[in-house]
Every structure is written in C-alpha cells, then in structure tokens.
Amino acid sequence: MEDNRKEQVEALEALKDYNPKICKALKEVVPELKGEKKEDTQEYVDHIFRGVNWELQVINGTMQLLNEKEEQVSKDALNEMISHINDAYNSKDEEKLAQVIESELLPFAEKLDGCIEKALA
C-alpha cells in the first residue's frame, strides 16, 4: 500500500511539472483552430493530445490520492469532458474542438495545478 502511494506521489509530481506545458500549448492552438491555421496545426494538435492522454492516464492512476482529503476531480465530470473532447476531435471540426478546449479542457487543466498541490500537501 505504501509503495502504491509513493508511486502516486511521484506520478503527481511529474504531472505537476508537465501540466503547465500542456496549458501553454492548449492556449496556443486555439487561435489556430479558429482560423489562424498553420501548416503544422494538425500535427501540433495530435502532439498536444498525446500529452493530454498521458495526463489523463496519470489522473486516473492517482484519483485516490487526488481525492483523498476532498473530492477535487469528479470521475463522472472527467468522463463527460473526455467524451466531449473525443467527439470534437473525431469530428474533424476545428471550431468545435477549439470550443471544447476553451470551455472545458483548458479550465480543467488550469485547475489541475491547484488539485495537485492540495494532494501533495
């Protein structure tokens, strides 16, 4: 049990270092998806979402620690957000994807830093 907790702490520390990079990338890609498309926009989106998927795997693996003191990340809300992201991403509708990033994913990612801090405190 103690080894599992140690692994969760290490995973959250890695996530704490990585998450600001994801937030920055999400902010950068939204204008591209809204019409300021660049030659490598789709490649950039794919790269960002590989990082987002890694973050989601870490969150799922550390949910117990994240919510130990209080519920900070609702599994149901997280699954709903993931569903919206998947729908937008798979639709190939860049405006829809930009909307989901702005209204759901980016606010969640920005809030995540505080959740990690509380869990590690």
PDB file of C-alpha atoms in Angstrom:
ATOM      1  CA  MET A   1       0.000   0.000   0.000  1.00  0.00           C
ATOM      2  CA  GLU A   2       2.814   2.392   0.877  1.00  0.00           C
ATOM      3  CA  ASP A   3       4.565   1.634  -2.428  1.00  0.00           C
ATOM      4  CA  ASN A   4       1.371   2.474  -4.309  1.00  0.00           C
ATOM      5  CA  ARG A   5       1.096   5.808  -2.513  1.00  0.00           C
ATOM      6  CA  LYS A   6       4.748   6.580  -3.245  1.00  0.00           C
ATOM      7  CA  GLU A   7       4.178   5.819  -6.937  1.00  0.00           C
ATOM      8  CA  GLN A   8       1.099   8.079  -6.970  1.00  0.00           C
ATOM      9  CA  VAL A   9       3.078  10.915  -5.364  1.00  0.00           C
ATOM     10  CA  GLU A  10       5.846  10.520  -7.963  1.00  0.00           C
ATOM     11  CA  ALA A  11       3.298  10.476 -10.771  1.00  0.00           C
ATOM     12  CA  LEU A  12       1.616  13.633  -9.471  1.00  0.00           C
ATOM     13  CA  GLU A  13       4.981  15.363  -9.170  1.00  0.00           C
ATOM     14  CA  ALA A  14       5.695  14.524 -12.819  1.00  0.00           C
ATOM     15  CA  LEU A  15       2.230  15.765 -13.766  1.00  0.00           C
ATOM     16  CA  LYS A  16       2.815  18.976 -11.805  1.00  0.00           C
ATOM     17  CA  ASP A  17       5.903  19.678 -13.933  1.00  0.00           C
ATOM     18  CA  TYR A  18       4.242  18.730 -17.232  1.00  0.00           C
ATOM     19  CA  ASN A  19       0.791  20.306 -16.893  1.00  0.00           C
ATOM     20  CA  PRO A  20       1.891  23.954 -17.370  1.00  0.00           C
ATOM     21  CA  LYS A  21       3.345  22.942 -20.749  1.00  0.00           C
ATOM     22  CA  ILE A  22       0.009  21.439 -21.769  1.00  0.00           C
ATOM     23  CA  CYS A  23      -1.832  24.592 -20.645  1.00  0.00           C
ATOM     24  CA  LYS A  24       0.515  26.758 -22.719  1.00  0.00           C
ATOM     25  CA  ALA A  25       0.106  24.533 -25.779  1.00  0.00           C
ATOM     26  CA  LEU A  26      -3.690  24.496 -25.465  1.00  0.00           C
ATOM     27  CA  LYS A  27      -3.749  28.309 -25.332  1.00  0.00           C
ATOM     28  CA  GLU A  28      -1.511  28.488 -28.398  1.00  0.00           C
ATOM     29  CA  VAL A  29      -3.502  26.062 -30.529  1.00  0.00           C
ATOM     30  CA  VAL A  30      -6.970  27.577 -30.004  1.00  0.00           C
ATOM     31  CA  PRO A  31      -6.416  30.557 -32.369  1.00  0.00           C
ATOM     32  CA  GLU A  32      -5.018  28.167 -34.966  1.00  0.00           C
ATOM     33  CA  LEU A  33      -8.135  26.009 -34.738  1.00  0.00           C
ATOM     34  CA  LYS A  34     -10.340  29.108 -35.005  1.00  0.00           C
ATOM     35  CA  GLY A  35      -8.912  30.092 -38.360  1.00  0.00           C
ATOM     36  CA  GLU A  36      -5.277  31.093 -37.966  1.00  0.00           C
ATOM     37  CA  LYS A  37      -4.282  27.664 -39.209  1.00  0.00           C
ATOM     38  CA  LYS A  38      -0.629  26.963 -39.803  1.00  0.00           C
ATOM     39  CA  GLU A  39       0.979  24.301 -41.928  1.00  0.00           C
ATOM     40  CA  ASP A  40       1.594  22.071 -38.907  1.00  0.00           C
ATOM     41  CA  THR A  41      -1.595  22.763 -36.911  1.00  0.00           C
ATOM     42  CA  GLN A  42      -2.953  19.221 -37.162  1.00  0.00           C
ATOM     43  CA  GLU A  43       0.429  17.758 -36.235  1.00  0.00           C
ATOM     44  CA  TYR A  44       0.570  20.141 -33.244  1.00  0.00           C
ATOM     45  CA  VAL A  45      -2.967  19.165 -32.161  1.00  0.00           C
ATOM     46  CA  ASP A  46      -2.052  15.482 -32.362  1.00  0.00           C
ATOM     47  CA  HIS A  47       1.098  16.111 -30.304  1.00  0.00           C
ATOM     48  CA  ILE A  48      -0.847  18.048 -27.661  1.00  0.00           C
ATOM     49  CA  PHE A  49      -3.449  15.315 -27.371  1.00  0.00           C
ATOM     50  CA  ARG A  50      -0.790  12.660 -26.869  1.00  0.00           C
ATOM     51  CA  GLY A  51       0.260  14.736 -23.861  1.00  0.00           C
ATOM     52  CA  VAL A  52      -3.336  15.192 -22.720  1.00  0.00           C
ATOM     53  CA  ASN A  53      -3.875  11.438 -22.938  1.00  0.00           C
ATOM     54  CA  TRP A  54      -0.791  10.846 -20.789  1.00  0.00           C
ATOM     55  CA  GLU A  55      -2.117  13.356 -18.247  1.00  0.00           C
ATOM     56  CA  LEU A  56      -5.483  11.601 -18.169  1.00  0.00           C
ATOM     57  CA  GLN A  57      -3.781   8.264 -17.552  1.00  0.00           C
ATOM     58  CA  VAL A  58      -1.876   9.786 -14.625  1.00  0.00           C
ATOM     59  CA  ILE A  59      -5.051  11.356 -13.245  1.00  0.00           C
ATOM     60  CA  ASN A  60      -6.878   8.028 -13.451  1.00  0.00           C
ATOM     61  CA  GLY A  61      -3.984   6.287 -11.713  1.00  0.00           C
ATOM     62  CA  THR A  62      -3.789   8.873  -8.940  1.00  0.00           C
ATOM     63  CA  MET A  63      -7.501   9.591  -8.434  1.00  0.00           C
ATOM     64  CA  GLN A  64      -7.404   8.085  -4.948  1.00  0.00           C
ATOM     65  CA  LEU A  65      -4.643  10.464  -3.844  1.00  0.00           C
ATOM     66  CA  LEU A  66      -6.131  13.464  -5.665  1.00  0.00           C
ATOM     67  CA  ASN A  67      -9.442  12.946  -3.863  1.00  0.00           C
ATOM     68  CA  GLU A  68      -8.065  11.692  -0.538  1.00  0.00           C
ATOM     69  CA  LYS A  69      -8.805  14.832   1.517  1.00  0.00           C
ATOM     70  CA  GLU A  70     -11.775  16.031  -0.541  1.00  0.00           C
ATOM     71  CA  GLU A  71     -13.212  15.351  -3.970  1.00  0.00           C
ATOM     72  CA  GLN A  72     -11.224  17.548  -6.301  1.00  0.00           C
ATOM     73  CA  VAL A  73     -11.693  15.600  -9.516  1.00  0.00           C
ATOM     74  CA  SER A  74     -15.071  14.062 -10.199  1.00  0.00           C
ATOM     75  CA  LYS A  75     -14.745  10.851 -12.189  1.00  0.00           C
ATOM     76  CA  ASP A  76     -18.151  11.461 -13.797  1.00  0.00           C
ATOM     77  CA  ALA A  77     -17.307  15.047 -14.791  1.00  0.00           C
ATOM     78  CA  LEU A  78     -13.917  13.926 -16.093  1.00  0.00           C
ATOM     79  CA  ASN A  79     -15.510  11.186 -18.205  1.00  0.00           C
ATOM     80  CA  GLU A  80     -18.047  13.666 -19.595  1.00  0.00           C
ATOM     81  CA  MET A  81     -15.270  16.092 -20.552  1.00  0.00           C
ATOM     82  CA  ILE A  82     -13.306  13.268 -22.199  1.00  0.00           C
ATOM     83  CA  SER A  83     -16.406  12.315 -24.181  1.00  0.00           C
ATOM     84  CA  HIS A  84     -16.807  15.908 -25.407  1.00  0.00           C
ATOM     85  CA  ILE A  85     -13.133  16.096 -26.366  1.00  0.00           C
ATOM     86  CA  ASN A  86     -13.297  12.786 -28.224  1.00  0.00           C
ATOM     87  CA  ASP A  87     -16.436  13.851 -30.106  1.00  0.00           C
ATOM     88  CA  ALA A  88     -14.880  17.162 -31.130  1.00  0.00           C
ATOM     89  CA  TYR A  89     -11.524  15.629 -32.061  1.00  0.00           C
ATOM     90  CA  ASN A  90     -13.071  12.819 -34.092  1.00  0.00           C
ATOM     91  CA  SER A  91     -15.489  15.186 -35.861  1.00  0.00           C
ATOM     92  CA  LYS A  92     -12.514  16.943 -37.511  1.00  0.00           C
ATOM     93  CA  ASP A  93     -14.441  20.198 -36.844  1.00  0.00           C
ATOM     94  CA  GLU A  94     -11.687  22.561 -35.767  1.00  0.00           C
ATOM     95  CA  GLU A  95     -14.086  25.226 -34.456  1.00  0.00           C
ATOM     96  CA  LYS A  96     -15.852  22.629 -32.298  1.00  0.00           C
ATOM     97  CA  LEU A  97     -12.516  21.374 -30.984  1.00  0.00           C
ATOM     98  CA  ALA A  98     -11.401  24.920 -30.168  1.00  0.00           C
ATOM     99  CA  GLN A  99     -14.665  25.453 -28.276  1.00  0.00           C
ATOM    100  CA  VAL A 100     -14.240  22.287 -26.177  1.00  0.00           C
ATOM    101  CA  ILE A 101     -10.610  23.155 -25.428  1.00  0.00           C
ATOM    102  CA  GLU A 102     -11.544  26.684 -24.336  1.00  0.00           C
ATOM    103  CA  SER A 103     -14.665  25.853 -22.362  1.00  0.00           C
ATOM    104  CA  GLU A 104     -13.722  22.515 -20.788  1.00  0.00           C
ATOM    105  CA  LEU A 105     -10.198  21.184 -21.234  1.00  0.00           C
ATOM    106  CA  LEU A 106      -8.189  24.335 -20.571  1.00  0.00           C
ATOM    107  CA  PRO A 107     -10.160  25.317 -17.430  1.00  0.00           C
ATOM    108  CA  PHE A 108      -9.755  21.754 -16.143  1.00  0.00           C
ATOM    109  CA  ALA A 109      -6.015  21.747 -16.875  1.00  0.00           C
ATOM    110  CA  GLU A 110      -5.571  25.124 -15.187  1.00  0.00           C
ATOM    111  CA  LYS A 111      -7.493  23.937 -12.114  1.00  0.00           C
ATOM    112  CA  LEU A 112      -5.446  20.740 -12.029  1.00  0.00           C
ATOM    113  CA  ASP A 113      -2.335  22.516 -10.725  1.00  0.00           C
ATOM    114  CA  GLY A 114      -4.171  23.501  -7.540  1.00  0.00           C
ATOM    115  CA  CYS A 115      -5.588  19.998  -7.141  1.00  0.00           C
ATOM    116  CA  ILE A 116      -2.108  18.518  -7.372  1.00  0.00           C
ATOM    117  CA  GLU A 117      -0.756  20.997  -4.814  1.00  0.00           C
ATOM    118  CA  LYS A 118      -3.520  20.086  -2.348  1.00  0.00           C
ATOM    119  CA  ALA A 119      -2.999  16.358  -2.864  1.00  0.00           C
ATOM    120  CA  LEU A 120       0.754  16.634  -2.310  1.00  0.00           C
ATOM    121  CA  ALA A 121       0.465  18.922   0.730  1.00  0.00           C
TER     122      ALA A 121
END
